[in-house]
Coordinates of C-alpha atoms in Angstrom, one line a residue:
X1118 CA -13.4 2.9 -7.6
X1119 CA -13.4 1.8 -11.3
X1120 CA -10.4 -0.4 -11.9
X1121 CA -8.5 -0.4 -15.2
X1122 CA -6.0 -2.6 -16.9
X1123 CA -3.5 0.3 -16.9
X1124 CA -3.8 0.6 -13.1
X1125 CA -3.4 -3.2 -12.6
X1126 CA -0.2 -3.2 -14.8
X1127 CA 1.2 -0.1 -13.1
X1128 CA 0.7 -1.4 -9.6
X1129 CA 2.2 -4.8 -10.6
X1130 CA 5.3 -3.1 -12.2
X1131 CA 5.9 -1.0 -9.1
X1132 CA 5.6 -4.1 -6.9
X1133 CA 8.1 -5.9 -9.1
X1134 CA 10.5 -2.9 -8.8
X1135 CA 10.0 -2.8 -5.0
X1136 CA 10.7 -6.5 -4.6
X1137 CA 13.9 -6.2 -6.8
X1138 CA 15.2 -3.5 -4.5
X1139 CA 14.3 -5.5 -1.4
X1140 CA 16.4 -8.7 -1.4
X1141 CA 16.3 -9.1 2.4
X1142 CA 14.0 -8.1 5.3
X1143 CA 16.5 -5.3 6.2
X1144 CA 16.1 -3.9 2.7
X1145 CA 12.3 -4.2 2.8
X1146 CA 12.2 -2.1 5.9
X1147 CA 14.8 0.4 4.7
X1148 CA 12.8 0.9 1.5
X1149 CA 9.5 1.3 3.5
X1150 CA 11.3 3.9 5.7
X1151 CA 12.4 5.8 2.5
X1152 CA 8.8 6.1 1.4
X1153 CA 7.7 7.2 4.8
X1154 CA 10.5 9.9 4.9
X1155 CA 9.3 11.2 1.5
X1156 CA 5.8 11.6 3.0
X1157 CA 6.8 13.6 6.1
X1158 CA 7.2 10.9 8.7
X1159 CA 9.6 11.3 11.6
X1160 CA 11.6 8.3 13.0
X1161 CA 11.3 7.7 16.7
X1162 CA 13.7 5.8 18.9
X1163 CA 12.4 3.3 21.5
X1164 CA 15.3 4.4 23.7
X1165 CA 14.1 8.0 23.9
X1166 CA 11.0 9.8 25.1
X1167 CA 8.3 10.3 22.5
X1168 CA 6.8 13.7 21.7
X1169 CA 3.7 13.1 19.5
X1170 CA 1.6 15.9 18.1
X1171 CA -1.9 16.0 16.5
X1172 CA -1.7 15.2 12.7
X1173 CA 1.9 13.9 13.3
X1174 CA 3.4 11.1 11.3
X1175 CA 5.9 8.8 12.9
X1176 CA 7.6 5.4 12.5
X1177 CA 9.7 3.1 14.7
X1178 CA 12.2 0.4 13.5
X1179 CA 13.2 -2.6 15.7
X1180 CA 16.0 -4.9 14.9
X1181 CA 16.6 -3.2 11.5
X1182 CA 14.0 -5.6 9.9
X1183 CA 10.6 -4.7 11.5
X1184 CA 8.8 -1.3 11.2
X1185 CA 5.7 0.2 12.6
X1186 CA 4.4 3.5 11.2
X1187 CA 1.5 5.5 12.6
X1188 CA -0.2 8.8 12.0
X1189 CA -2.3 10.8 14.5
X1190 CA -5.7 12.5 13.9
X1191 CA -6.0 16.2 14.1
X1192 CA -7.8 16.0 17.4
X1193 CA -6.0 15.8 20.7
X1194 CA -7.7 12.5 21.5
X1195 CA -8.6 9.4 19.6
X1196 CA -11.0 6.4 19.9
X1197 CA -9.0 3.5 18.6
X1198 CA -6.4 2.1 16.2
X1199 CA -6.8 0.8 12.6
X1200 CA -3.9 -1.6 12.1
X1201 CA -2.5 -3.7 9.2
X1202 CA 0.2 -6.3 9.8
X1203 CA 2.3 -8.1 7.2
X1204 CA 5.9 -9.5 7.3
X1205 CA 9.2 -8.7 5.7
X1206 CA 10.9 -12.1 5.5
X1207 CA 10.6 -15.0 3.1
X1208 CA 12.1 -18.5 3.2
X1209 CA 15.7 -18.6 2.2
X1210 CA 19.1 -19.9 3.1
X1211 CA 21.0 -18.1 5.9
X1212 CA 24.8 -18.0 5.6
X1213 CA 26.5 -19.6 8.7
X1214 CA 29.4 -18.2 10.5
X1215 CA 32.8 -19.2 9.1
X1216 CA 31.0 -20.2 5.9
X1217 CA 33.8 -21.1 3.5
X1218 CA 34.1 -24.8 2.5
X1219 CA 37.0 -25.9 0.3
X1220 CA 36.2 -29.0 -1.7
X1221 CA 38.6 -31.2 -3.6
X1222 CA 41.2 -28.5 -3.5
X1223 CA 39.3 -26.7 -6.3
X1224 CA 36.0 -25.3 -5.2
X1225 CA 34.9 -22.8 -2.5
X1226 CA 31.3 -23.3 -1.4
X1227 CA 29.4 -21.6 1.4
X1228 CA 27.9 -23.3 4.4
X1229 CA 24.2 -22.4 4.8
X1230 CA 21.2 -23.4 6.7
X1231 CA 17.5 -23.3 6.0
X1232 CA 15.5 -20.3 7.0
X1233 CA 11.8 -21.1 7.0
X1234 CA 10.1 -23.8 5.0
X1235 CA 11.1 -23.4 1.4
X1236 CA 10.7 -25.6 -1.7
X1237 CA 14.4 -26.4 -1.9
X1238 CA 14.5 -27.8 -5.4
X1239 CA 13.4 -24.3 -6.8
X1240 CA 16.7 -22.9 -5.6
X1241 CA 18.8 -25.1 -7.8
X1242 CA 20.5 -23.9 -10.9
X1243 CA 19.4 -20.3 -10.5
X1244 CA 21.5 -17.1 -10.3
X1245 CA 21.8 -16.2 -6.6
X1246 CA 23.3 -13.5 -4.6
X1247 CA 23.7 -12.4 -1.0
X1248 CA 22.0 -9.6 1.0
X1249 CA 21.3 -8.7 4.5
X1250 CA 22.9 -6.8 7.4
X1251 CA 26.4 -6.4 8.8
X1252 CA 27.9 -4.9 11.9
X1253 CA 31.5 -3.7 11.8
X1254 CA 33.4 -3.5 15.1
X1255 CA 36.5 -1.3 15.1
X1256 CA 38.4 1.4 17.0
X1257 CA 35.7 4.0 16.1
X1258 CA 32.9 1.9 17.6
X1259 CA 30.1 -0.2 16.1
X1260 CA 28.8 0.6 12.6
X1261 CA 25.7 -0.9 11.0
X1262 CA 25.4 -1.5 7.2
X1263 CA 23.0 -2.9 4.7
X1264 CA 24.7 -5.4 2.4
X1265 CA 23.8 -6.4 -1.1
X1266 CA 26.3 -8.1 -3.4
X1267 CA 24.0 -7.2 -6.3
X1268 CA 25.6 -9.5 -8.8
X1269 CA 25.2 -13.1 -10.0
X1270 CA 27.4 -14.4 -7.3
X1271 CA 26.3 -18.0 -6.5
X1272 CA 24.7 -21.1 -7.9
X1273 CA 23.5 -24.3 -6.2
X1274 CA 24.3 -26.8 -8.9
X1275 CA 22.1 -29.8 -9.5
X1276 CA 23.6 -33.3 -9.8
X1277 CA 23.4 -34.4 -13.4
X1278 CA 20.8 -37.0 -14.2
X1279 CA 23.5 -39.4 -15.4
X1280 CA 24.8 -39.5 -11.8
X1281 CA 21.3 -39.6 -10.2
X1282 CA 19.0 -41.6 -12.4
X1283 CA 16.1 -41.3 -9.9
X1284 CA 16.2 -37.5 -9.8
X1285 CA 12.7 -37.3 -11.2
X1286 CA 11.3 -39.9 -8.8
X1287 CA 10.7 -38.0 -5.6
X1288 CA 14.4 -37.3 -4.9
X1289 CA 15.0 -36.0 -1.3
X1290 CA 17.4 -33.1 -0.9
X1291 CA 19.7 -32.8 2.1
X1292 CA 20.2 -29.1 3.0
X1293 CA 23.7 -29.8 4.4
X1294 CA 24.8 -31.9 1.3
X1295 CA 22.8 -30.8 -1.7
X1296 CA 22.1 -27.1 -1.1
X1297 CA 25.5 -25.6 -0.6
X1298 CA 26.1 -22.7 -3.1
X1299 CA 29.2 -22.5 -5.1
X1300 CA 31.1 -19.2 -4.5
X1301 CA 34.2 -19.6 -6.6
X1302 CA 37.3 -21.6 -7.3
X1303 CA 40.4 -22.0 -5.1
X1304 CA 42.0 -19.1 -6.9
X1305 CA 39.4 -16.6 -5.8
X1306 CA 40.9 -13.1 -5.2
X1307 CA 39.0 -12.6 -1.9
X1308 CA 37.6 -14.8 0.8
X1309 CA 34.0 -14.4 1.6
X1310 CA 34.5 -12.1 4.5
X1311 CA 36.6 -9.8 2.4
X1312 CA 34.2 -9.9 -0.4
X1313 CA 31.3 -8.8 1.9
X1314 CA 33.4 -5.9 3.2
X1315 CA 33.9 -4.8 -0.4
X1316 CA 30.1 -4.9 -0.9
X1317 CA 29.2 -2.8 2.1
X1318 CA 27.5 0.4 1.3
X1319 CA 27.2 3.0 4.0
X1320 CA 25.6 6.5 3.8
X1321 CA 29.0 8.1 3.4
X1322 CA 30.3 5.4 1.1
X1323 CA 33.3 5.0 3.4
X1324 CA 34.2 1.5 2.4
X1325 CA 37.8 1.8 3.5
X1326 CA 36.7 2.1 7.1
X1327 CA 35.6 -1.6 7.4
X1328 CA 38.7 -3.1 5.7
X1329 CA 40.5 -3.9 8.9
X1330 CA 37.5 -4.2 11.2
X1331 CA 35.8 -7.3 12.6
X1332 CA 32.5 -8.1 10.9
X1333 CA 29.4 -9.9 12.1
X1334 CA 26.6 -10.5 9.6
X1335 CA 23.0 -11.6 9.1
X1336 CA 23.2 -12.6 5.4
X1337 CA 20.8 -14.6 3.2
X1338 CA 20.7 -16.0 -0.3
X1339 CA 18.3 -14.4 -2.7
X1340 CA 17.1 -15.2 -6.2
X1341 CA 18.5 -12.7 -8.7
X1342 CA 15.7 -13.1 -11.3
X1343 CA 13.6 -10.1 -11.6
X1344 CA 9.8 -10.4 -11.5
X1345 CA 7.7 -10.2 -14.7
X1346 CA 4.2 -10.0 -15.9
X1347 CA 3.2 -12.8 -18.2
X1348 CA 0.3 -14.9 -19.6
X1349 CA -1.9 -14.9 -22.6
X1350 CA -3.5 -11.6 -21.5
X1351 CA -0.7 -10.5 -19.1
X1352 CA -2.8 -11.7 -16.3
X1353 CA -0.1 -13.1 -14.0
X1354 CA 2.9 -11.8 -12.1
X1355 CA 5.8 -14.0 -11.0
X1356 CA 8.6 -12.8 -8.8
X1357 CA 10.7 -13.9 -5.8
X1358 CA 9.4 -13.2 -2.3
X1359 CA 5.8 -12.4 -3.3
X1360 CA 4.9 -14.0 0.1
X1361 CA 4.8 -11.6 1.8
X1362 CA 6.3 -8.5 0.2
X1363 CA 3.1 -8.3 -2.0
X1364 CA 1.1 -7.7 1.1
X1365 CA 3.7 -5.5 2.8
X1366 CA 4.0 -3.3 -0.3
X1367 CA 0.2 -3.1 -0.7
X1368 CA -0.2 -2.2 3.0
X1369 CA 2.3 0.6 2.6
X1370 CA 0.7 2.0 -0.6
X1371 CA -2.7 1.9 1.0
X1372 CA -1.4 3.6 4.1
X1373 CA 0.1 6.5 2.0
X1374 CA -3.0 6.7 -0.2
X1375 CA -5.3 7.0 2.9
X1376 CA -3.3 10.0 4.2
X1377 CA -4.7 12.0 1.3
X1378 CA -8.3 11.0 2.0
X1379 CA -8.6 11.3 5.8
X1380 CA -11.2 13.8 6.9
X1381 CA -10.7 16.5 9.5
X1382 CA -12.9 14.7 12.0
X1383 CA -11.2 11.3 11.7
X1384 CA -10.7 10.0 15.2
X1385 CA -8.5 6.9 14.8
X1386 CA -4.7 6.3 14.8
X1387 CA -3.7 4.4 11.7
X1388 CA -0.9 1.9 12.2
X1389 CA 1.0 0.0 9.5
X1390 CA 3.2 -2.9 10.8
X1391 CA 5.7 -5.0 9.0
X1392 CA 7.3 -7.7 11.2
X1393 CA 10.3 -9.9 10.6
X1394 CA 10.7 -13.6 11.3
X1395 CA 7.1 -14.8 10.5
X1396 CA 8.6 -17.7 8.5
X1397 CA 10.4 -19.1 11.6
X1398 CA 7.6 -18.6 14.2
X1399 CA 7.8 -14.9 15.0
X1400 CA 9.4 -15.5 18.4
X1401 CA 12.0 -12.8 18.2
X1402 CA 12.2 -9.3 19.6
X1403 CA 11.1 -7.9 16.2
X1404 CA 8.5 -10.6 15.4
X1405 CA 4.8 -10.6 15.7
X1406 CA 5.1 -12.7 18.9
X1407 CA 7.1 -9.9 20.6
X1408 CA 5.9 -6.8 22.5
X1409 CA 6.7 -4.5 19.5
X1410 CA 3.1 -3.7 18.6
X1411 CA 1.8 -3.5 22.2
X1412 CA 4.8 -1.3 23.1
X1413 CA 4.1 1.1 20.3
X1414 CA 0.4 1.4 20.9
X1415 CA 0.9 1.9 24.6
X1416 CA 3.6 4.5 24.1
X1417 CA 1.3 6.4 21.7
X1418 CA -1.4 6.5 24.4
X1419 CA 1.2 7.7 27.0
X1420 CA 2.5 10.4 24.8
X1421 CA -1.1 11.6 24.1
X1422 CA -1.9 11.6 27.8
X1423 CA -4.4 8.8 27.8
X1424 CA -4.8 7.0 31.2
X1425 CA -4.8 3.2 31.4
X1426 CA -8.6 2.9 31.1
X1427 CA -8.8 5.1 28.0
X1428 CA -6.0 3.1 26.5
X1429 CA -7.9 -0.2 27.0
X1430 CA -11.1 1.4 25.6
X1431 CA -9.1 2.4 22.5
X1432 CA -7.9 -1.2 22.1
X1433 CA -11.4 -2.5 22.4
X1434 CA -12.5 -0.1 19.7
X1435 CA -9.7 -1.1 17.3
X1436 CA -9.5 -3.3 14.2
X1437 CA -6.6 -5.2 12.7
X1438 CA -6.0 -6.8 9.3
X1439 CA -3.4 -9.5 9.2
X1440 CA -2.3 -9.7 5.6
X1441 CA -0.3 -12.7 4.4
X1442 CA -0.7 -14.5 1.1
X1443 CA -3.0 -17.4 0.5
X1444 CA -3.0 -20.6 -1.6
X1445 CA -4.8 -20.3 -5.0
X1446 CA -6.4 -23.4 -6.5
X1447 CA -3.6 -25.2 -8.3
X1448 CA -4.3 -26.0 -12.0
X1449 CA -2.6 -29.3 -11.8
X1450 CA -3.7 -30.2 -8.3
X1451 CA -7.3 -29.0 -7.9
X1452 CA -7.9 -31.8 -5.4
X1453 CA -5.7 -30.1 -2.8
X1454 CA -8.2 -27.3 -2.4
X1455 CA -11.2 -27.2 -0.1
X1456 CA -14.5 -28.4 -1.6
X1457 CA -16.3 -25.0 -1.3
X1458 CA -13.7 -22.4 -0.4
X1459 CA -11.6 -22.2 -3.5
X1460 CA -9.7 -18.9 -4.2
X1461 CA -8.3 -18.0 -7.6
X1462 CA -5.8 -15.4 -8.7
X1463 CA -7.3 -12.1 -10.0
X1464 CA -10.5 -12.7 -8.2
X1465 CA -9.9 -10.4 -5.2
X1466 CA -8.9 -10.5 -1.6
X1467 CA -8.8 -13.9 0.1
X1468 CA -10.4 -14.0 3.6
X1469 CA -9.1 -16.9 5.6
X1470 CA -10.9 -19.1 8.1
X1471 CA -9.8 -21.9 10.3
X1472 CA -11.8 -23.8 13.0
X1473 CA -8.7 -24.3 15.1
X1474 CA -8.0 -20.6 15.2
X1475 CA -4.9 -20.6 13.0
X1476 CA -6.6 -17.6 11.4
X1477 CA -8.4 -15.0 13.5
X1478 CA -11.3 -14.3 11.2
X1479 CA -14.7 -14.5 13.0
X1480 CA -18.2 -13.4 12.0
X1481 CA -17.7 -9.8 13.2
X1482 CA -14.3 -9.2 11.7
X1483 CA -15.5 -10.8 8.5
X1484 CA -18.6 -8.6 8.3
X1485 CA -16.5 -5.5 8.8
X1486 CA -14.0 -6.4 6.1
X1487 CA -16.7 -7.4 3.6
X1488 CA -18.4 -4.1 4.2
X1489 CA -15.2 -2.2 3.5
X1490 CA -14.6 -4.2 0.3
X1491 CA -18.2 -3.6 -0.9
X1492 CA -17.9 0.1 -0.3
X1493 CA -14.6 0.2 -2.3
X1494 CA -15.9 -2.0 -5.1
X1495 CA -13.2 -4.7 -4.3
X1496 CA -14.0 -8.3 -5.0
X1497 CA -13.3 -10.9 -2.2
X1498 CA -13.3 -14.7 -1.8
X1499 CA -12.8 -17.2 1.0
X1500 CA -10.2 -19.7 1.9
X1501 CA -10.1 -22.7 4.3
X1502 CA -7.8 -25.7 4.4
X1503 CA -9.0 -29.1 3.3
X1504 CA -10.1 -30.7 6.6
X1505 CA -7.5 -33.5 6.2
X1506 CA -4.6 -31.1 5.3
X1507 CA -3.0 -29.0 8.1
X1508 CA -2.3 -25.4 7.4
X1509 CA 0.1 -22.9 8.9
X1510 CA -0.6 -19.9 11.1
X1511 CA 0.2 -16.3 10.4
X1512 CA 0.5 -12.9 12.1
X1513 CA -3.0 -12.3 13.4
X1514 CA -3.4 -14.9 16.1
X1515 CA 0.3 -14.5 17.1
X1516 CA 0.1 -10.7 17.7
X1517 CA -3.3 -11.1 19.3
X1518 CA -1.7 -13.0 22.2
X1519 CA 0.0 -9.7 23.1
X1520 CA -2.7 -7.1 22.2
X1521 CA -6.3 -8.4 21.8
X1522 CA -7.8 -6.6 18.8
X1523 CA -10.7 -7.6 16.6
X1524 CA -8.8 -9.1 13.6
X1525 CA -9.4 -10.5 10.2
X1526 CA -6.9 -12.7 8.3
X1527 CA -6.6 -12.0 4.6
X1528 CA -4.2 -12.5 1.7
X1529 CA -3.8 -12.6 -2.0
X1530 CA -4.1 -15.9 -3.9
X1531 CA -0.9 -17.3 -5.3
X1532 CA 0.7 -20.4 -6.6
X1533 CA 4.0 -22.1 -5.5
X1534 CA 4.1 -20.5 -2.1
X1535 CA 7.6 -20.7 -0.6
X1536 CA 9.2 -21.3 -4.0
X1537 CA 12.2 -19.3 -5.0
X1538 CA 9.9 -17.8 -7.7
X1539 CA 6.2 -17.5 -7.0
X1540 CA 3.1 -16.6 -9.1
X1541 CA 0.1 -14.4 -8.3
X1542 CA -2.6 -12.4 -10.2
X1543 CA -1.8 -9.1 -11.8
X1544 CA -5.0 -7.5 -10.6
X1545 CA -4.8 -8.4 -7.0
X1546 CA -2.2 -5.9 -5.8
X1547 CA -4.5 -3.1 -6.9
X1548 CA -7.4 -4.8 -5.1
X1549 CA -5.4 -5.1 -1.9
X1550 CA -4.3 -1.4 -2.0
X1551 CA -7.9 -0.3 -2.4
X1552 CA -9.3 -2.5 0.3
X1553 CA -6.6 -1.6 2.9
X1554 CA -7.1 2.1 2.0
X1555 CA -10.7 1.5 3.2
X1556 CA -9.4 0.0 6.4
X1557 CA -7.4 3.1 7.1
X1558 CA -10.5 5.3 6.6
X1559 CA -13.0 3.3 8.6

């Protein structure tokens, strides 16, 4: 493929729009499902028997915030799975139960706790809002809702420098003291629970139905600032939650693109996974450390009539790409990067390595992915931590503990990872879409 500036800009603008419409993991998955529905996919339930047909397109949602889509070849048998895995969540602040805090008989703040490892200072003095998931319990039963306040609702105010003269000298922030968002003054018309009920949007827009019902929620703060393309030559993109919506979105776009390029004799099942809770260890029923992926793969084989041995043979012939963003060399802290593995924004896919197996890339999975990139004309580069700086793990090695698949760990180079507003290269979303399209066609 020959890449153009117009394509780079278009893909980046569409990514920005997707991020803006996806303020929580629940919205990420809901928006992915909407794209799948538009492309002829059928939703399956884990609680019901599956009927799967050749050339069929299907998806499964678990916990409202993780999704696995798969499409079958035309043949009545298959030889393996091609899988991508990314995650829907980003570091944020989760709103606690009974969140209202009245201060000094004037202010109403919200009690929150950290979700994941964020750069807390980047959340100060920004327009924030609330989004997530709610369950209403009433006489008519249990109803589930997406929630998005969709307005500039909250701010976490800094303490003025006049009252904290050491604010620029490595000030430590206490999440229980310094990071409570201001919701309103004591004269606020609604309490927080009533406000969230007024924000609930159901398919039938029946807001009146929740007014008198008990509500339980999974709500998070999010940065209201929309992403933008910037730089001397429009070479950068900044937005909230680039880690890891940039990879989740690219995986989805590649997955849809590959549907139009698959040949009649293609003999693999393509699988696109987006898991929740990566930022807090993945140890949930919908995380990469759950049985979600292995359950789906095995149920595909059962519905297609494969016996246990043929299922294991298919697993052995499979390939997975774990896609989670990577650290670019920082312009002000070049010493923090490895001596010889130094990825930069706009220079292609980052392939990750770690001697302690925090990343799954080995010589075979590396060679396969390089060959895919070469055939699609996609540039790539390598990443490793400095040997004296510990790094985090990601989806690949976690999911491999449940289903052992030859896996490569990749990402896109970015700055300020886990900030409330992150920066990446404007070209790299296009590169990722093209490379992962190749994965789904191998």
